[in-house]
Structure formats: structure tokens, C-alpha cells
Coordinates of C-alpha atoms in Angstrom, one line a residue:
Chain P
X172 CA -0.3 -0.3 0.0
X173 CA 2.7 2.5 1.1
X174 CA 4.8 1.1 -2.1
X175 CA 1.3 2.4 -4.4
X176 CA 1.8 5.5 -2.3
X177 CA 5.0 5.8 -3.1
X178 CA 4.3 5.7 -6.7
X179 CA 1.3 8.0 -6.7
X180 CA 3.5 11.1 -5.0
X181 CA 6.4 10.4 -7.8
X182 CA 3.7 9.8 -11.2
X183 CA 2.0 13.6 -9.1
X184 CA 5.7 14.9 -9.0
X185 CA 6.4 14.0 -12.8
X186 CA 3.0 15.5 -14.1
X187 CA 3.3 18.8 -12.6
X188 CA 7.2 18.5 -13.1
X189 CA 5.8 18.3 -16.4
X190 CA 3.2 20.3 -17.1
X191 CA 6.0 23.1 -15.2
X192 CA 8.0 22.1 -18.1
X193 CA 5.8 22.8 -20.7
X194 CA 4.5 25.9 -19.4
X195 CA 8.1 26.8 -20.6
X196 CA 8.5 25.4 -23.3
X197 CA 4.8 26.3 -25.3
X198 CA 4.3 30.0 -26.8
X199 CA 2.0 32.4 -24.2
X200 CA 1.4 33.8 -27.5
X201 CA -2.2 35.0 -27.4
X202 CA -3.8 32.3 -30.8
X203 CA -5.7 33.5 -34.1
X204 CA -8.8 34.2 -34.1
X205 CA -11.2 31.3 -35.1
X206 CA -12.9 33.9 -37.9
X207 CA -12.1 37.1 -39.3
X208 CA -13.7 39.9 -37.4
X209 CA -14.7 41.8 -40.0
X210 CA -16.5 40.5 -43.2
X211 CA -14.5 40.2 -45.9
X212 CA -16.0 41.7 -50.0
X213 CA -16.7 38.9 -52.6
X214 CA -13.5 38.1 -54.7
X215 CA -10.2 37.5 -53.8
X216 CA -9.0 39.2 -50.6
X217 CA -6.1 42.0 -49.8
X218 CA -5.0 41.0 -46.8
X219 CA -2.6 44.0 -47.5
X220 CA -5.6 46.9 -47.7
X221 CA -5.6 47.5 -44.1
X222 CA -2.8 45.7 -42.7
X223 CA 0.1 46.4 -42.6
X224 CA 2.0 44.5 -40.0
X225 CA 3.1 41.1 -39.5
X226 CA 0.0 38.7 -39.0
X227 CA 1.1 37.5 -35.2
X228 CA 0.3 34.0 -34.9
X229 CA 2.3 33.1 -38.1
X230 CA 4.9 35.7 -37.9
X231 CA 5.2 36.6 -41.9
X232 CA 4.0 39.8 -43.5
X233 CA 0.0 39.8 -44.2
X234 CA 1.1 41.2 -47.9
X235 CA 1.9 37.5 -48.5
X236 CA -1.4 36.2 -47.9
X237 CA -2.3 38.2 -50.9
X238 CA -4.9 36.3 -53.0
X239 CA -2.7 36.6 -55.9
X240 CA -3.0 34.3 -59.1
X241 CA 0.5 33.1 -57.8
X242 CA -1.4 32.6 -54.3
X243 CA -4.1 31.3 -55.9
X244 CA -2.1 28.6 -58.2
X245 CA 0.5 27.9 -55.3
X246 CA -1.2 27.8 -52.8
X247 CA 0.1 24.2 -51.1
X248 CA 2.9 26.0 -50.1
X249 CA 1.0 28.3 -47.5
X250 CA -1.2 25.7 -46.1
X251 CA 1.3 22.9 -46.0
X252 CA 3.1 25.5 -43.8
X253 CA 0.5 28.1 -42.0
X254 CA -3.3 25.7 -42.8
X255 CA -4.6 27.3 -39.4
X256 CA -4.3 30.6 -41.1
X257 CA -6.1 29.5 -43.8
X258 CA -8.4 28.0 -41.4
X259 CA -9.8 32.0 -40.4
X260 CA -11.5 32.8 -43.4
X261 CA -12.0 28.8 -44.9
X262 CA -13.7 26.4 -43.2
X263 CA -12.3 23.0 -44.2
X264 CA -14.9 22.6 -46.5
X265 CA -13.4 25.3 -49.0
X266 CA -10.4 22.5 -49.8
X267 CA -12.6 19.7 -49.8
X268 CA -14.7 21.2 -52.6
X269 CA -11.6 20.2 -54.8
X270 CA -9.2 18.0 -52.9
X271 CA -10.9 15.5 -51.3
X272 CA -10.7 10.9 -51.3
X273 CA -14.2 11.0 -53.4
X274 CA -15.5 14.3 -55.1
X275 CA -18.8 13.6 -56.1
X276 CA -19.1 16.5 -59.0
X277 CA -16.1 18.4 -60.7
X278 CA -16.1 21.6 -58.7
X279 CA -16.5 23.7 -61.9
X280 CA -20.0 22.5 -62.0
X281 CA -20.6 22.5 -58.6
X282 CA -19.9 26.3 -58.8
X283 CA -21.3 26.9 -62.2
X284 CA -22.6 30.1 -61.2
X285 CA -18.5 31.3 -59.8
X286 CA -17.1 31.9 -62.8
X287 CA -14.4 33.8 -60.8
X288 CA -13.6 30.8 -58.9
X289 CA -10.1 28.9 -59.4
X290 CA -11.0 25.9 -60.6
X291 CA -10.0 23.0 -62.4
X292 CA -11.0 21.0 -65.5
X293 CA -13.4 23.7 -66.8
X294 CA -14.5 22.6 -70.1
X295 CA -14.5 18.7 -71.7
X296 CA -11.3 18.1 -69.1
X297 CA -12.1 14.0 -70.7
X298 CA -10.9 15.3 -73.5
X299 CA -7.8 17.4 -72.6
X300 CA -6.8 14.9 -69.7
X301 CA -4.9 12.6 -72.4
X302 CA -3.2 15.2 -73.2
X303 CA -2.4 16.7 -70.2
X304 CA -1.6 14.1 -68.3
X305 CA 1.4 12.7 -71.4
X306 CA 2.5 16.4 -71.0
X307 CA 2.8 16.3 -67.3
X308 CA 1.7 13.2 -65.6
X309 CA 2.9 14.6 -62.0
X310 CA 0.0 17.5 -61.7
X311 CA -2.5 14.7 -61.9
X312 CA -0.9 12.7 -59.8
X313 CA -1.3 15.4 -56.8
X314 CA -4.7 14.4 -56.4
X315 CA -5.0 11.9 -58.3
X316 CA -2.3 9.3 -57.8
X317 CA -4.1 7.8 -53.8
X318 CA -6.9 9.1 -54.0
X319 CA -10.1 10.4 -55.5
X320 CA -8.9 8.2 -58.7
X321 CA -12.5 6.0 -58.8
X322 CA -13.3 7.6 -61.9
X323 CA -9.4 6.9 -63.8
X324 CA -9.8 2.9 -62.4
X325 CA -13.4 2.7 -65.0
X326 CA -10.7 3.0 -68.1
X327 CA -7.3 2.6 -66.5
X328 CA -7.3 -0.4 -64.3
Chain F
X210 CA -20.8 2.5 -49.4
X211 CA -22.3 1.0 -45.9
X212 CA -19.5 1.5 -43.9
X213 CA -19.2 5.5 -45.6
X214 CA -23.3 5.2 -44.7
X215 CA -22.6 3.8 -41.0
X216 CA -20.3 7.0 -40.7
X217 CA -23.0 9.4 -41.3
X218 CA -25.4 7.9 -39.3
X219 CA -23.2 8.2 -36.1
X220 CA -21.6 11.3 -37.1
X221 CA -25.5 12.5 -36.9
X222 CA -26.8 10.3 -34.5
X223 CA -23.9 12.6 -32.5
X224 CA -25.2 15.7 -32.9
X225 CA -28.3 16.2 -30.3
X226 CA -25.5 15.4 -27.5
X227 CA -23.6 18.7 -28.8
X228 CA -27.4 20.6 -28.9
X229 CA -26.5 22.5 -26.1
X230 CA -23.9 24.4 -28.5
X231 CA -23.2 28.0 -28.2
X232 CA -23.0 27.9 -32.4
X233 CA -24.5 26.3 -34.9
X234 CA -23.5 26.4 -38.4
X235 CA -25.5 24.6 -41.1
X236 CA -24.3 24.6 -45.0
X237 CA -26.3 22.6 -47.0
X238 CA -26.7 22.7 -51.1
X239 CA -29.2 20.6 -52.6
X240 CA -28.0 20.1 -56.8
X241 CA -29.7 18.2 -59.2
X242 CA -28.4 18.0 -62.3
X243 CA -29.9 17.1 -65.6
X244 CA -28.5 16.3 -68.4
X245 CA -28.6 14.4 -71.9
X246 CA -25.4 13.0 -73.6
X247 CA -25.3 12.3 -77.4
X248 CA -22.7 9.8 -77.7
X249 CA -21.7 9.3 -81.8
X250 CA -23.8 5.7 -82.2
X251 CA -25.4 5.7 -79.2
X252 CA -29.1 6.0 -78.0
X253 CA -28.9 9.2 -76.1
X254 CA -28.5 9.0 -72.7
X255 CA -30.7 11.5 -70.0
X256 CA -29.6 11.6 -66.5
X257 CA -30.7 13.0 -63.1
X258 CA -28.2 12.7 -60.0
X259 CA -29.7 14.4 -56.6
X260 CA -26.8 15.7 -54.2
X261 CA -27.1 16.9 -50.8
X262 CA -24.0 18.5 -49.9
X263 CA -24.1 19.4 -45.9
X264 CA -21.6 20.7 -42.8
X265 CA -22.4 21.7 -39.6
X266 CA -20.2 23.1 -37.8
X267 CA -20.9 23.5 -33.4
X268 CA -18.4 25.5 -31.7
X269 CA -18.5 27.1 -28.1
X270 CA -18.9 23.7 -26.4
X271 CA -17.8 23.2 -23.1
X272 CA -15.6 25.2 -22.1
X273 CA -16.0 27.4 -24.9
X274 CA -12.6 26.4 -26.4
X275 CA -13.8 23.0 -28.2
X276 CA -16.2 22.7 -31.3
X277 CA -17.1 19.4 -33.3
X278 CA -17.3 19.2 -37.7
X279 CA -19.0 17.3 -40.4
X280 CA -18.7 17.6 -44.2
X281 CA -20.5 15.1 -46.5
X282 CA -23.0 14.5 -49.5
X283 CA -25.0 11.9 -50.9
X284 CA -26.5 11.7 -54.0
X285 CA -29.8 9.4 -55.8
X286 CA -29.8 9.0 -59.6
X287 CA -33.2 10.0 -60.5
X288 CA -32.8 8.3 -64.5
X289 CA -30.5 6.5 -66.0
X290 CA -27.2 6.1 -63.6
X291 CA -24.5 8.9 -63.8
X292 CA -21.6 7.2 -63.1
X293 CA -19.9 3.4 -63.5
X294 CA -20.6 2.8 -60.1
X295 CA -24.1 1.9 -58.5
X296 CA -27.6 4.3 -58.6
X297 CA -26.1 5.7 -55.1
X298 CA -23.1 7.3 -53.4
X299 CA -22.7 9.4 -50.6
X300 CA -18.8 9.8 -48.8
X301 CA -17.9 12.2 -45.3
X302 CA -15.7 14.3 -46.1
X303 CA -14.4 15.1 -42.1
X304 CA -16.3 14.6 -38.9
X305 CA -13.5 15.5 -35.7
X306 CA -14.0 17.1 -32.3
X307 CA -11.4 20.1 -32.1
X308 CA -10.3 21.8 -29.4
X309 CA -8.5 24.8 -29.7
X310 CA -6.4 26.6 -27.0
X311 CA -6.9 30.7 -26.0
X312 CA -2.7 30.3 -26.5
X313 CA 0.3 29.3 -28.5
X314 CA -2.6 28.7 -31.4
X315 CA -2.5 24.5 -29.7
X316 CA -5.3 22.5 -31.7
X317 CA -6.0 19.4 -31.0
X318 CA -8.4 17.4 -33.5
X319 CA -10.1 13.4 -33.4
X320 CA -12.2 12.2 -36.0
X321 CA -12.1 12.0 -39.1
X322 CA -9.9 14.8 -40.9
X323 CA -7.2 16.3 -43.4
X324 CA -3.9 16.9 -42.4
X325 CA -1.7 19.5 -44.4
X326 CA 1.3 20.2 -42.6
X327 CA 5.1 20.1 -44.3
X328 CA 4.9 17.2 -46.9
X329 CA 1.8 15.8 -45.7
X330 CA -1.2 15.3 -47.4
X331 CA -3.6 13.6 -46.1
X332 CA -7.6 12.4 -45.1
X333 CA -7.5 10.4 -41.5
X334 CA -9.2 8.7 -38.6
X335 CA -7.3 9.1 -36.3
X336 CA -6.0 12.1 -33.9
X337 CA -3.1 15.4 -34.7
X338 CA -2.0 18.0 -32.3
X339 CA 0.2 21.1 -33.3
X340 CA 1.1 24.0 -31.1
X341 CA 3.9 26.7 -30.8
X342 CA 6.6 26.3 -28.4
X343 CA 8.4 29.1 -27.1
X344 CA 11.6 30.8 -28.6
X345 CA 10.1 30.3 -32.6
X346 CA 9.5 26.6 -31.8
X347 CA 6.1 25.4 -33.7
X348 CA 5.3 21.0 -33.3
X349 CA 2.3 19.0 -34.9
X350 CA 1.8 15.0 -35.0
X351 CA -1.5 13.1 -35.7
X352 CA -1.5 9.0 -36.2
X353 CA -4.7 7.5 -37.5
X354 CA -5.9 5.0 -40.4
X355 CA -5.4 5.9 -43.8
X356 CA -9.6 6.9 -45.1
X357 CA -10.1 4.0 -48.2
X358 CA -11.1 4.2 -50.9
X359 CA -14.6 2.4 -52.2
X360 CA -13.1 0.9 -55.1
X361 CA -10.5 -1.0 -52.9
X362 CA -10.1 -2.1 -49.6
X363 CA -5.7 -2.4 -49.4
X364 CA -4.9 0.5 -51.4
X365 CA -4.4 3.0 -48.3
X366 CA -1.8 1.1 -45.0
X367 CA -3.0 0.5 -42.0
X368 CA -1.6 2.9 -40.0
X369 CA -1.0 6.9 -41.1
X370 CA 1.8 8.9 -38.5
X371 CA 3.6 12.0 -39.1
X372 CA 4.6 15.4 -38.0
X373 CA 6.5 18.4 -38.9
X374 CA 9.1 20.0 -36.4
X375 CA 9.4 24.5 -37.3
X376 CA 11.4 27.2 -36.6
X377 CA 10.5 30.9 -37.1
X378 CA 12.6 34.4 -37.1
X379 CA 10.2 36.7 -37.3
X380 CA 9.3 38.6 -40.9
X381 CA 12.4 36.5 -41.6
X382 CA 13.2 32.8 -42.0
X383 CA 10.6 29.8 -41.3
X384 CA 12.2 26.4 -42.0
X385 CA 10.0 23.3 -41.0
X386 CA 11.3 19.3 -41.2
X387 CA 8.5 16.9 -40.8
X388 CA 8.1 13.0 -42.3
X389 CA 5.4 10.9 -42.3
X390 CA 5.0 6.6 -42.4
X391 CA 2.0 4.2 -43.7
X392 CA 2.4 0.6 -42.7
X393 CA 0.4 -2.0 -43.8
X394 CA 0.5 -0.6 -47.4
X395 CA -1.0 -3.6 -49.6
X396 CA 2.2 -4.2 -52.1
X397 CA -0.2 -6.4 -55.1
X398 CA 1.1 -8.5 -57.5
X399 CA 4.8 -6.4 -57.4
X400 CA 7.2 -8.8 -55.1
X401 CA 9.7 -6.2 -55.0
X402 CA 7.5 -3.4 -53.3
X403 CA 7.8 -1.8 -50.0
X404 CA 5.3 -2.5 -47.8
X405 CA 5.1 0.7 -46.4
X406 CA 5.2 4.3 -47.2
X407 CA 7.5 6.4 -45.5
X408 CA 8.7 10.2 -46.4
X409 CA 10.5 12.7 -45.0
X410 CA 10.9 16.5 -46.4
X411 CA 11.3 20.0 -45.6
X412 CA 10.3 23.3 -46.4
X413 CA 11.3 27.2 -46.2
X414 CA 9.4 30.2 -46.2
X415 CA 12.3 33.2 -46.5
X416 CA 12.0 36.8 -46.8
X417 CA 15.2 38.1 -46.6
X418 CA 14.0 41.7 -48.2
X419 CA 11.1 43.4 -47.9
X420 CA 10.2 42.7 -51.6
X421 CA 11.4 39.6 -51.6
X422 CA 10.2 35.6 -51.1
X423 CA 11.2 32.4 -51.4
X424 CA 9.3 29.5 -50.0
X425 CA 9.8 25.3 -51.5
X426 CA 10.2 22.2 -49.9
X427 CA 11.9 18.8 -51.1
X428 CA 10.8 15.0 -50.0
X429 CA 12.4 12.2 -49.6
X430 CA 11.4 8.9 -50.0
X431 CA 13.4 6.3 -48.1
X432 CA 11.2 4.1 -48.6
X433 CA 13.1 4.2 -52.8
X434 CA 16.0 6.0 -51.2
X435 CA 15.2 8.6 -53.7
X436 CA 14.4 12.1 -53.7
X437 CA 10.3 12.4 -54.8
X438 CA 10.5 16.0 -55.0
X439 CA 12.1 19.7 -54.8
X440 CA 9.5 22.1 -55.7
X441 CA 10.7 26.5 -55.3
X442 CA 8.9 29.6 -55.6
X443 CA 10.5 32.6 -55.5
X444 CA 8.0 36.2 -55.3
X445 CA 9.8 39.6 -56.3
X446 CA 7.6 42.5 -55.1
X447 CA 9.5 45.7 -56.9
X448 CA 6.1 47.6 -56.4
X449 CA 2.4 47.7 -54.3
X450 CA 0.5 46.4 -57.6
X451 CA 3.8 44.5 -59.6
X452 CA 4.2 40.8 -58.4
X453 CA 7.1 38.9 -60.8
X454 CA 7.4 35.0 -59.6
X455 CA 9.6 32.2 -60.7
X456 CA 9.0 28.7 -59.8
X457 CA 11.3 25.7 -60.1
X458 CA 9.9 21.7 -59.7
X459 CA 11.9 18.8 -60.2
X460 CA 10.6 15.1 -59.7
X461 CA 12.1 11.3 -60.4
X462 CA 9.0 9.4 -60.6
X463 CA 10.1 6.5 -59.3
X464 CA 10.2 7.9 -55.8
X465 CA 7.3 9.9 -56.6
X466 CA 5.3 7.6 -58.1
X467 CA 5.8 5.1 -55.7
X468 CA 3.0 4.3 -53.3
X469 CA 0.1 5.2 -56.4
X470 CA -2.7 3.0 -56.9
X471 CA -2.9 2.5 -60.0
X472 CA 0.7 1.7 -61.2
X473 CA -0.6 1.5 -64.8
X474 CA -1.6 4.6 -65.4
X475 CA 1.7 6.4 -62.4
X476 CA 4.3 3.9 -64.2
X477 CA 7.1 4.4 -61.4
X478 CA 9.0 1.8 -62.7
X479 CA 10.7 3.6 -66.1
X480 CA 13.5 6.0 -64.3
X481 CA 11.2 8.6 -65.7
X482 CA 11.8 12.7 -64.5
X483 CA 10.5 16.2 -65.2
X484 CA 11.6 18.8 -64.6
X485 CA 9.8 22.4 -64.6
X486 CA 10.7 26.0 -64.2
X487 CA 8.9 28.9 -65.4
X488 CA 7.2 32.1 -64.1
X489 CA 4.7 35.2 -64.2
X490 CA 3.4 38.8 -64.1
X491 CA 0.7 40.6 -62.9
X492 CA 0.6 43.6 -62.5
X493 CA -2.9 45.6 -61.4
X494 CA -3.1 48.3 -63.6
X495 CA -5.9 50.4 -61.9
X496 CA -7.9 48.5 -58.9
X497 CA -10.6 47.7 -61.3
X498 CA -7.6 46.5 -63.6
X499 CA -5.8 43.7 -62.9
X500 CA -3.4 41.6 -65.1
X501 CA -1.2 38.8 -65.6
X502 CA 1.2 36.2 -67.9
X503 CA 2.5 33.2 -67.0
X504 CA 5.3 30.4 -68.8
X505 CA 6.4 27.2 -67.8
X506 CA 8.8 25.0 -69.4
X507 CA 7.7 21.1 -68.6
X508 CA 11.0 18.8 -69.7
X509 CA 9.6 15.2 -69.5
X510 CA 12.8 12.9 -69.5
X511 CA 11.8 9.8 -70.7
X512 CA 10.9 6.9 -73.6
X513 CA 8.4 8.6 -75.5
X514 CA 8.1 12.0 -74.2
X515 CA 9.3 15.8 -75.1
X516 CA 8.7 19.4 -73.5
X517 CA 6.3 21.7 -73.3
X518 CA 5.3 25.1 -73.2
X519 CA 2.4 26.5 -71.0
X520 CA 2.2 29.7 -71.5
X521 CA -0.8 32.3 -71.6
X522 CA -2.3 35.2 -69.9
X523 CA -5.2 37.1 -68.0
X524 CA -7.2 40.9 -67.7
X525 CA -10.0 40.5 -65.3
X526 CA -11.7 43.3 -64.1
X527 CA -13.4 43.9 -60.6
X528 CA -16.2 47.0 -60.9
X529 CA -18.7 48.6 -58.5
X530 CA -18.0 47.3 -55.0
X531 CA -17.0 43.8 -56.5
X532 CA -20.4 43.3 -57.6
X533 CA -19.5 43.0 -61.0
X534 CA -16.5 40.7 -61.8
X535 CA -15.0 39.6 -65.0
X536 CA -11.9 38.6 -66.8
X537 CA -10.8 37.0 -70.3
X538 CA -8.0 34.2 -70.5
X539 CA -5.2 33.2 -73.4
X540 CA -3.5 29.8 -72.5
X541 CA -1.6 27.6 -75.2
X542 CA -0.2 23.9 -74.5
X543 CA 2.9 23.6 -77.0
X544 CA 4.6 20.3 -76.8
X545 CA 8.1 19.7 -79.0
X546 CA 6.6 15.7 -80.1
X547 CA 4.0 15.2 -83.2
X548 CA 2.0 12.0 -81.0
X549 CA 1.7 14.0 -78.2
X550 CA -1.1 17.0 -79.1
X551 CA -1.0 20.6 -78.4
X552 CA -3.8 23.0 -77.9
X553 CA -5.1 27.1 -77.7
X554 CA -7.4 27.2 -75.0
X555 CA -9.6 30.8 -74.9
X556 CA -12.1 31.2 -71.9
X557 CA -14.2 34.5 -70.9
X558 CA -16.2 35.3 -68.4
X559 CA -19.1 37.5 -66.5
X560 CA -20.4 37.7 -62.8
X561 CA -22.9 39.9 -61.1
X562 CA -23.5 39.3 -57.7
X563 CA -25.7 42.3 -56.3
X564 CA -27.8 42.0 -53.0
X565 CA -31.0 40.1 -54.5
X566 CA -30.1 39.0 -57.4
X567 CA -26.3 37.4 -58.9
X568 CA -26.3 36.0 -62.6
X569 CA -22.7 35.2 -64.2
X570 CA -22.3 33.7 -68.5
X571 CA -19.2 31.6 -68.9
X572 CA -17.3 30.6 -72.3
X573 CA -14.4 28.4 -72.4
X574 CA -13.2 26.2 -76.3
X575 CA -9.9 24.8 -77.1
X576 CA -8.6 24.3 -80.3
X577 CA -6.1 21.5 -81.2
X578 CA -3.4 20.9 -83.7
X579 CA -4.8 17.1 -84.1
X580 CA -8.3 17.0 -84.2
X581 CA -9.2 14.5 -81.9
X582 CA -11.9 11.8 -83.2
X583 CA -12.2 14.2 -86.2
X584 CA -12.8 17.3 -84.5
X585 CA -10.6 20.0 -83.8
X586 CA -11.8 21.9 -81.4
X587 CA -14.6 22.2 -78.6
X588 CA -17.1 24.7 -76.9
X589 CA -18.6 25.0 -73.7
X590 CA -21.0 28.3 -72.6
X591 CA -22.4 28.3 -69.1
X592 CA -25.3 30.1 -67.8
X593 CA -26.2 31.2 -64.5
X594 CA -28.7 33.2 -62.6
X595 CA -30.4 33.0 -59.6
X596 CA -31.8 34.7 -55.9
X597 CA -31.8 35.2 -52.9
X598 CA -34.8 34.4 -50.9
X599 CA -33.3 35.4 -47.8
X600 CA -29.7 36.7 -46.9
X601 CA -28.5 33.5 -45.8
X602 CA -31.2 30.7 -48.9
X603 CA -30.4 31.5 -52.6
X604 CA -31.9 29.3 -54.9
X605 CA -30.1 29.6 -58.7
X606 CA -29.9 27.5 -61.7
X607 CA -27.2 27.2 -64.5
X608 CA -27.4 26.0 -68.4
X609 CA -24.6 24.7 -70.0
X610 CA -24.5 23.5 -73.6
X611 CA -21.2 22.5 -75.1
X612 CA -20.1 20.3 -78.3
X613 CA -16.3 18.4 -78.1
X614 CA -14.5 14.9 -79.6
X615 CA -16.5 13.0 -77.1
X616 CA -20.1 13.6 -77.7
X617 CA -21.9 15.6 -80.6
X618 CA -23.8 17.6 -78.0
X619 CA -23.8 17.9 -74.7
X620 CA -26.6 19.6 -72.5
X621 CA -26.8 20.5 -68.6
X622 CA -29.1 22.0 -66.1
X623 CA -28.7 22.9 -62.8
X624 CA -30.8 23.4 -59.7
X625 CA -29.1 24.8 -56.9
X626 CA -30.5 25.7 -53.6
X627 CA -28.3 27.1 -50.9
X628 CA -28.4 27.4 -47.2
X629 CA -26.6 29.4 -45.1
X630 CA -26.9 29.1 -41.7
X631 CA -25.3 30.4 -38.4
X632 CA -27.4 31.6 -34.9
X633 CA -24.6 34.1 -33.8
X634 CA -23.2 36.6 -35.7
X635 CA -18.8 35.7 -35.2
X636 CA -17.6 38.4 -37.4
X637 CA -16.2 37.4 -41.9
X638 CA -18.1 34.0 -43.1
X639 CA -16.6 31.4 -44.1

């Protein structure tokens, strides 16, 4: 019984020490907000319209995240490092509109009322994929190499 | 399918227990497509799939930092089958509990979710933890079972674990190291494959001067002992309205394609490499007019492959406090190989989005160097109009018509009802 008490005491002490260490190891900075506090206009946002400084949580200039054509085209780099900043304005379903294990509808059909959005495979892509796949198969692999390829299997067995 | 339905039922069944949530958000989109497909030599076919997309977000649960998020879809074919699979289908994209810590951007997630951390882009049923550490360090960990596809139960491993460690110097540098391991993957008929997927990688963001940024990552496949990818982007912004970018990508397909479940299509055994480089320029002439041009050279090294130039440009207009948006673009894919086709792409679109009504037009056409099935071009027109019955309830309809090498004609109608509900005002809508 005494041994159990001693072990419990040791465990409690170790826990308290770990907690104390964590409070020193973990940043004391306030987290990013869950929502952008102000309503944003439609279309691509330009963060530098209102912000000049660095984003507190990710320590990078706001201008880095303005949704320019380069940003939109290369958003995978931003998602890999600063996904929590994306989550301030976007729900995960914004990503799964295009990047999903199983996609029900081509994004450009689902959002046929949003021609301003950069959505892949517009028009007759079934014909065009034979060309793009021969030119650069890595562009197909990113989304269809391991996931979202149930329709590919219908022909490519 | 049954597994997915069970998961969705379980997810919905958990909602009543969370009904005391302080904040509720629901995004629901109902889509009915009406398509007439006219294939040369075959009888015309009508397909009428009805799809329901549903997202639920319950925030401020428990002590206010706990939340629940769910998103999925289900489809019923009301006429001919719309896909090669059954007349019904569905998928649970994500359903997870999240706990956000007030400090250090700490986040714990439990359930089905997506992870984007360094080289990892995974969908899994499991747990993830992330947070900022002292002295500029960050850390994240995840683990669980990878979400499988319907087509076979063996194309993913039994488990996937990974994480990323990062270090930041405010405003100047962030470097990250990430790793991922997926165990007990199916090797199929190929005897020399490893039964695991294991990648390590590094990523960087560097801003040595105010107007220059470098972003990119490299990944190394330790299962095949080779670099899979190097992808880097340099951004140069000499003026507020002028952005210049350059990119470089290098793939070794033996290592990059090694984990595919479609080896006949993404064949990693040929020892091929693909290198591409290019750049773009974007200039905001005046606030409503944005002009951009891009170029990319793709060198695909291997048997029966060649080099391709991709280039083009786009002009975008944004007027009347963003109520009116429009764009025209031209792009060209120009291959140097006679047996790989080339094409021109031309597109024009316009959108009007007022408080009550919204409407858009979109036209796209492709012109091929070599005719495909006797057709030298394809085109598609899409017209859409909608009305907001309430600020968060909108009804819209699209009509699309096109001709292409596959179909004599393709006529498609889409009816769309969108409902976005939030119980409280939380700032900008997501």
C-alpha cells in the first residue's frame, strides 16, 4: 500500500514537473482568432488593403497572404506551413470542394454560378486530360495518384 | 458505401448530444443536375443525379474552446446511372471534434479530418495535435488510419503517422522538417515493393528583403531511397501593384509515384524524371484591372516523352464594389512531340452579384493541333442566374451547352438551393 502511495506521489510530482516544463516550452502568445473579425468582400482578398504589419500567429507579412494569381496557383505551399491562418477565413470544406478522397461533382459544375473562382478542369476535361497527362503526369498525381481516382480506374486498370 | 453510411449515421446521431452548443452553423447545398448525353453511335441518355452537400459546425461547446465539424454528401440517381458505380453514393469528408487552446495556436483534433503539414496531405481517422513552442519553434503530430477508397479495401495502409517541426525568425525565416509513415500498404502482385510508405522532407519560407520571398519544399522517399520532389517558388514584389514570380520543380518519378495505387497509369518503374520551370507577372494597372501573364517549360525525360511550353495571360476586371467581376484569358500548351497533341484555350466570363439577384456567363473553347475523333475543337457555354430568397437562402439555376470530341452535344441543367445558417454573428462568414 505504501509503495502505491509512493508511486502515486512520484507520478504526481512528475506530472507537475512536466506541466511546469510545458508552460515554459509552450508559447504564451494568444492564438489566432477562429474567424476574421470583419466581414470580407466577395472575390479575392488583398490583406494589405487593411493590414500593414506581420500576422501575429505566423510571423509573416500580411501581404504574403494576399490572394494574388500566384498565391492562388501555389496555395499548397501556404497550406503546408500556415494552414491555421487559412482556417481563420476558410472552413475545411473550402479545401474539400476540390481536394477530397472522393469528389462527387466536378468543382466547376458544382459552382457553375462562380466563374470567378479558380476551379480545375473547366470545359471538356475528359478529352483534354489525355494531353495534359502526357505533358506532365505529376500535375495529375497530386490529386489522383493515391486518392480521388475511382473514375480513373474505370479506364486505367 | 455501407461503411460510409454507418459513419455518417454515427456522426449525425452524435448531434443531439451536442445540441446545447452555443453556436451552430449549417451549410446545405441541394443540387439536381439534368444532363442529356449524346454519344455518336449510341442512343441519347438522360441522367438526373440529385446530390445533397451538408456541413455542420458546432462551436463554443464545453468551456467554449471545443467544437465539432462535419461535412459530407450523398447522391441518388433519379434516371440513368450518372457514374459507372451504383445509383446511390456518398462520402463523409470530415467529422471531428476540435479543441482550440487560447494560447500558442494549440489545436487537438479527434475524428476524421485532413492534415496539411509540410509534405503531408492526408485524410485520416485519428488524432492530431499542433502548437507553437517557445523561442520560435512549432510542432505538430498526427496518427490514425488512412481513409480508404471504395474501389478496393487494400490501397491504403493500416496506419499513418507523421508530424512537422518548424522554426521561425519573425518576418524573415521559417524552416520546417516533416515526416510521414504509412504502414502495411498493399504491394499487390509486385514482389519488390516495400509494404510501407515513408517520406521525410523540409520546407522553407525566406524573406531576406521586404520585396523578396522564397517558398518551397523537398521530399525524400526513404522507402525507395531517392528524392521525390523539389518545388520552389520565388516572389519578387518591387511595387505594391506588381508581382513577379519564378518557380522550379524537379520530380524523380521512381520515388514520387512509388506509392500510387494506379501503377498502370503512374508507372514508377521507368526511371523517368520531370523538371519544370517558369514564371509569372501580375500587374494591377488600376484598382479594377489586373493583368497577368505566365510561362512554364516542362521537360519530361523518358521514353516517348518530350518538352512542352505552357504560356498564357489573363485580364480580370473588378467593378462596382466587387459586384461586377469579369475576365478573359488565353493559354497555350505547345508540345514539341508530334505524337503529343497541343492546344489553345480561350475563356471569357462575367459575373454580376447584387444583394438579391446574381447572374453569370462563362464560355470556354479549345482548339487542338491534331483533330481528336475528327473534331478539331471543343466549346462549352454556361449561363447561371439566381435569387436570394433570404440573405442566407439562395436558389439558382445553370444551363450549359457544349460540343466536344466525345459527345455530339452535351446539354446540362443544374438547379441549386443553398442555405447557410449561423446562430450568431461571428465576424466574416466562412
